[in-house]
PDB file of C-alpha atoms in Angstrom:
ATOM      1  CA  UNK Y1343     106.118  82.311 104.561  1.00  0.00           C
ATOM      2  CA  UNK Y1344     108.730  80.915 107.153  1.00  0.00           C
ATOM      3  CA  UNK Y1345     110.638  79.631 104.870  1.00  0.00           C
ATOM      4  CA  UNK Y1346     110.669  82.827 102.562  1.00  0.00           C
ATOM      5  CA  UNK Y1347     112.280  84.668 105.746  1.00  0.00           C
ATOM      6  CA  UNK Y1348     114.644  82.497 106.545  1.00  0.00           C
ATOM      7  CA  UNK Y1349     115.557  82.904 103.167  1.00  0.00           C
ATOM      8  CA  UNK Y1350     116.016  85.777 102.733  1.00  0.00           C
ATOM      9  CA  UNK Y1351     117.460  87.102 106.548  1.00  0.00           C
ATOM     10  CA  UNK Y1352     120.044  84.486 105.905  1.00  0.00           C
ATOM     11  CA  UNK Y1353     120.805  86.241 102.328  1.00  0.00           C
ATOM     12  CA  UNK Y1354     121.392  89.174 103.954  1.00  0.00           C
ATOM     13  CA  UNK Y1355     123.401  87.852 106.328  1.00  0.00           C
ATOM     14  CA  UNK Y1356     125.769  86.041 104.015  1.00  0.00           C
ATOM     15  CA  UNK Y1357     125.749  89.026 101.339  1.00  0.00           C
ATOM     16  CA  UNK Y1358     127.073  91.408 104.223  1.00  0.00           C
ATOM     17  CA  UNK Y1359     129.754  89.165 104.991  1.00  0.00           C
ATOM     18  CA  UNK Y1360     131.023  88.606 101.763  1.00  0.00           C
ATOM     19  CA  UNK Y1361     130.651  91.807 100.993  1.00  0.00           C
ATOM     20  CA  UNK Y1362     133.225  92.786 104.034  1.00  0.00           C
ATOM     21  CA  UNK Y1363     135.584  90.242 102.907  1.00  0.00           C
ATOM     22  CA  UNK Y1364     135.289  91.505  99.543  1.00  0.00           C
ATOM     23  CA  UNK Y1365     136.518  94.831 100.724  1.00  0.00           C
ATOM     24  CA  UNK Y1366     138.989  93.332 102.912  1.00  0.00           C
ATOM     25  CA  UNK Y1367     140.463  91.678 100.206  1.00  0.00           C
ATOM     26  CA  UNK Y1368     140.565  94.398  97.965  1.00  0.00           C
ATOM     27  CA  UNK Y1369     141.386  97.075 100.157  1.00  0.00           C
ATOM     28  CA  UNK Y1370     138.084  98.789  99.731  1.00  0.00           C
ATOM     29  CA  UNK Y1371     139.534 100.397  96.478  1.00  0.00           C
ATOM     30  CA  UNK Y1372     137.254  98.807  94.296  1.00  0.00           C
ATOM     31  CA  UNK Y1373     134.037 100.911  94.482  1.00  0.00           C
ATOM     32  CA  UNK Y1374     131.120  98.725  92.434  1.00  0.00           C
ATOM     33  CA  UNK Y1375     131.546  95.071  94.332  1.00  0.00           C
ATOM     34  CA  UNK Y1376     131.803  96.212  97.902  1.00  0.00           C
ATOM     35  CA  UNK Y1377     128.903  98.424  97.686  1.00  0.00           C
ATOM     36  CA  UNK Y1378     126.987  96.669  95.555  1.00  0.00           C
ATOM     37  CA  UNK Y1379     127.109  93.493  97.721  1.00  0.00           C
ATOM     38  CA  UNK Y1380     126.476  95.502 101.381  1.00  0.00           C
ATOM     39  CA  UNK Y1381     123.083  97.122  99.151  1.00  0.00           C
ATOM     40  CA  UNK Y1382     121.791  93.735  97.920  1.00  0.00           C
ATOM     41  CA  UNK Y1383     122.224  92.429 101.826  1.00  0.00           C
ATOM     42  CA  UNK Y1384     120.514  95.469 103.167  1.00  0.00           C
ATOM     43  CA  UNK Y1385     117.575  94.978  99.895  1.00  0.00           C
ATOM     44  CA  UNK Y1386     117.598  91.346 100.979  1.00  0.00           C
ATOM     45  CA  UNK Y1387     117.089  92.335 104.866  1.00  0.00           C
ATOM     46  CA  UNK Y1388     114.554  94.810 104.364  1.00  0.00           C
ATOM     47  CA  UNK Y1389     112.535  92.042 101.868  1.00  0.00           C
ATOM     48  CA  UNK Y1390     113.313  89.591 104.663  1.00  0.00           C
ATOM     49  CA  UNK Y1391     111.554  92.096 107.694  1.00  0.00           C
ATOM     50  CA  UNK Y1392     108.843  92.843 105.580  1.00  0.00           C
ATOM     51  CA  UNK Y1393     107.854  89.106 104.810  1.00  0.00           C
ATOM     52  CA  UNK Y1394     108.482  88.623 109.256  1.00  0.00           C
ATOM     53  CA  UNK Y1395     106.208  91.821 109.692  1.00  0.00           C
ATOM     54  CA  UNK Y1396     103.514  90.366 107.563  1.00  0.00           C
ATOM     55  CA  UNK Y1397     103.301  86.820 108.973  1.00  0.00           C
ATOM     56  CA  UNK Y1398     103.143  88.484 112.412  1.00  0.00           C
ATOM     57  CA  UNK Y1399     100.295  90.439 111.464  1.00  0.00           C
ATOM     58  CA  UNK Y1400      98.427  88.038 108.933  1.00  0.00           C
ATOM     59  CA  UNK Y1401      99.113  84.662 111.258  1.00  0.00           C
ATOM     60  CA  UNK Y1402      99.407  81.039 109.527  1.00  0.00           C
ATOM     61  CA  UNK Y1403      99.312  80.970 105.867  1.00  0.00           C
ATOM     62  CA  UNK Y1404      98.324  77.717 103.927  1.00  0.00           C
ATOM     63  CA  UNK Y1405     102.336  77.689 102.436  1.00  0.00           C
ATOM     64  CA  UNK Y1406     103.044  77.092 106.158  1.00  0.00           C
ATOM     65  CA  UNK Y1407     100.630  74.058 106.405  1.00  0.00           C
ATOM     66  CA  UNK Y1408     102.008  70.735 105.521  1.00  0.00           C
ATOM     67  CA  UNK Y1409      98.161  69.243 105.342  1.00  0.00           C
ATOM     68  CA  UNK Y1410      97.533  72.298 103.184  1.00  0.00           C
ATOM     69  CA  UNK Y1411      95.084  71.732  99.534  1.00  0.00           C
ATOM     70  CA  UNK Y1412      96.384  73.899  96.543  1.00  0.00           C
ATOM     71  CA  UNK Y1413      92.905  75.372  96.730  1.00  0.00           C
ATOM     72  CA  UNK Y1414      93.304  76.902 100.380  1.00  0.00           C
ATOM     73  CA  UNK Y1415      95.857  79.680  98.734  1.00  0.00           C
ATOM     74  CA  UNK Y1416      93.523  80.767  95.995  1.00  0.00           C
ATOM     75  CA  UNK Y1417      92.866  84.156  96.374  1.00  0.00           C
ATOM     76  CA  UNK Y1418      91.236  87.078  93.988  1.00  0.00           C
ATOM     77  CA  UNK Y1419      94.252  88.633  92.130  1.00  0.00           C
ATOM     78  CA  UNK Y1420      91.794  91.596  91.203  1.00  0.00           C
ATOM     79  CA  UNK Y1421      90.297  91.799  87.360  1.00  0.00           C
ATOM     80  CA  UNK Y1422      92.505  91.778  84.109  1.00  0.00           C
ATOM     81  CA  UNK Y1423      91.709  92.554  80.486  1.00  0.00           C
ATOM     82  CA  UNK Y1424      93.161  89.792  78.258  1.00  0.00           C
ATOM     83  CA  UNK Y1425      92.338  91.652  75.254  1.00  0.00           C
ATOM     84  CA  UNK Y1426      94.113  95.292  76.488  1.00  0.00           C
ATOM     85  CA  UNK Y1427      96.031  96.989  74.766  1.00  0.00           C
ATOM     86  CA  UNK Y1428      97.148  99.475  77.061  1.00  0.00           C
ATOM     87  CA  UNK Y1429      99.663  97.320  79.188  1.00  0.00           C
ATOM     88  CA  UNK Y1430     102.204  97.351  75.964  1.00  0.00           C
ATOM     89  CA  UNK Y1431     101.345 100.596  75.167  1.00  0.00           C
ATOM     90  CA  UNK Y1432     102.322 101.634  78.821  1.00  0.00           C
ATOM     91  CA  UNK Y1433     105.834  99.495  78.168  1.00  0.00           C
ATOM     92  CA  UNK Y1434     106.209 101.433  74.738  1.00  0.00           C
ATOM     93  CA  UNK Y1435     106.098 104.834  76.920  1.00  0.00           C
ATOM     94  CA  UNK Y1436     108.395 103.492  79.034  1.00  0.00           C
ATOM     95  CA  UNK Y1437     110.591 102.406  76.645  1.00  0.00           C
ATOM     96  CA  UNK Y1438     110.996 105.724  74.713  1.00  0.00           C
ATOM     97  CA  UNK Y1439     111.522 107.275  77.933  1.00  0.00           C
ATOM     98  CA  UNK Y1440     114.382 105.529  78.996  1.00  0.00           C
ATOM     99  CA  UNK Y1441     115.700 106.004  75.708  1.00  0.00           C
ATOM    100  CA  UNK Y1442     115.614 109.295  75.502  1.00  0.00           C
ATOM    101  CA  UNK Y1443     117.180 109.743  78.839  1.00  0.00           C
ATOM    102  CA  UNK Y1444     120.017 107.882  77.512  1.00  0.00           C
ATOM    103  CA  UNK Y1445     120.386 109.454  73.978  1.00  0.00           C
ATOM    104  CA  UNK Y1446     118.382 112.786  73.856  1.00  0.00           C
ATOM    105  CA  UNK Y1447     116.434 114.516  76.361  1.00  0.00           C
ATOM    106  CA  UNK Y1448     114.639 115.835  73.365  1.00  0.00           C
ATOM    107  CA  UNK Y1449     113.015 112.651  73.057  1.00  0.00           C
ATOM    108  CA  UNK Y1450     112.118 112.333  76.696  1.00  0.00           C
ATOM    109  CA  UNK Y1451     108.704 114.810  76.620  1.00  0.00           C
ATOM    110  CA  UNK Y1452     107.429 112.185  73.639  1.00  0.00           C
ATOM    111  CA  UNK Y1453     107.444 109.532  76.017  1.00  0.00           C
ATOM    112  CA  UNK Y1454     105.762 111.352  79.280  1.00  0.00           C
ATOM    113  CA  UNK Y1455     103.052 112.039  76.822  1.00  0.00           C
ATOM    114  CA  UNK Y1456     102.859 108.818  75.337  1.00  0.00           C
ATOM    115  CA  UNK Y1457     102.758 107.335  79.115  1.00  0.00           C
ATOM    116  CA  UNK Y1458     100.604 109.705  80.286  1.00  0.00           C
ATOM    117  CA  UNK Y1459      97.595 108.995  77.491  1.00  0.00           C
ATOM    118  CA  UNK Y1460      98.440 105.114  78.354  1.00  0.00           C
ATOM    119  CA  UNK Y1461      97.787 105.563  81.578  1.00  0.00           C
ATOM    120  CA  UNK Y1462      94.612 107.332  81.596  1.00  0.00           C
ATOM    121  CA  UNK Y1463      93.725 104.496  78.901  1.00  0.00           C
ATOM    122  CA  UNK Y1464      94.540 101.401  80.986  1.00  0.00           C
ATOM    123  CA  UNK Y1465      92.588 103.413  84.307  1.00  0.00           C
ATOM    124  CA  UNK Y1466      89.291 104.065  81.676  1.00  0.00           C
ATOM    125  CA  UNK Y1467      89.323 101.198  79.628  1.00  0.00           C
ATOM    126  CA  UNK Y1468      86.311  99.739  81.514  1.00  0.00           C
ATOM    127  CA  UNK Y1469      84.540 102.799  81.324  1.00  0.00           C
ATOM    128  CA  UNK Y1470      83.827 102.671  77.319  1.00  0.00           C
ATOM    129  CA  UNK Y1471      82.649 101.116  74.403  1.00  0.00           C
ATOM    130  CA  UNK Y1472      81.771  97.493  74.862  1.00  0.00           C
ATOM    131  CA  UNK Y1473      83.121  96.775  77.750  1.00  0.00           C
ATOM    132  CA  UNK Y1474      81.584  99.592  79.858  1.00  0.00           C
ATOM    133  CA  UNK Y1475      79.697  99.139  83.012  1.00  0.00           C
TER     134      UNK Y1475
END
């Protein structure tokens, strides 16, 4: 994880300062770089504290370890239904959505709804037919 904050503190180092040059050299007229590159620094530093917040808290993780098995990171990534449905379902909602945010707000509501009943499909999929428990 020490490696992961060096990373990315020294990201948002570099971004800042390139992103001050940047607007140096263009006389901070051009509003999309400058900005743009100040947020990703600030993105990168705040990605960067978190990681340094966590290793403080958590302690020596087996990334850290040079003597360190593949095996000693396993961890439970929680329970997943290969066989769902719902997850592109969910991505379908979100895709209408979007799209009607861009080209009709009309279309918008169709997508909420379509979300909303993927949602409550992907939370209560374990809860029916075969697969109950």
């Amino acid at each position: 994880m020490r490696a992961s904050i060096f990373v990315f503190m020294f990201s948002a180092v570099f971004f800042v300062i390139v992103g001050v040059i940047y607007g140096f050299a263009t006389d901070f007229g051009e509003l999309a770089g400058f900005p743009a590159l100040l947020l990703l620094g600030a993105m990168s530093a705040m990605i960067g504290i978190y990681l340094w917040l966590t290793d403080r808290r958590v302690g020596r993780q087996p990334q850290d370890n040079d003597d360190a098995e593949i095996s000693d990171a396993d961890a439970d990534y929680g329970m997943f239904s290969p066989w769902s449905w719902w997850p592109i379902t969910c991505a379908g909602a979100a895709a209408v959505a979007f799209y009607g945010i861009a080209m009709g707000w009309w279309i918008f509501p169709f997508g909420v709804v379509i979300g909303i009943v993927a949602l409550i499909g992907l939370t209560y999929e374990h809860d029916r037919g075969d697969f109950a428990h």
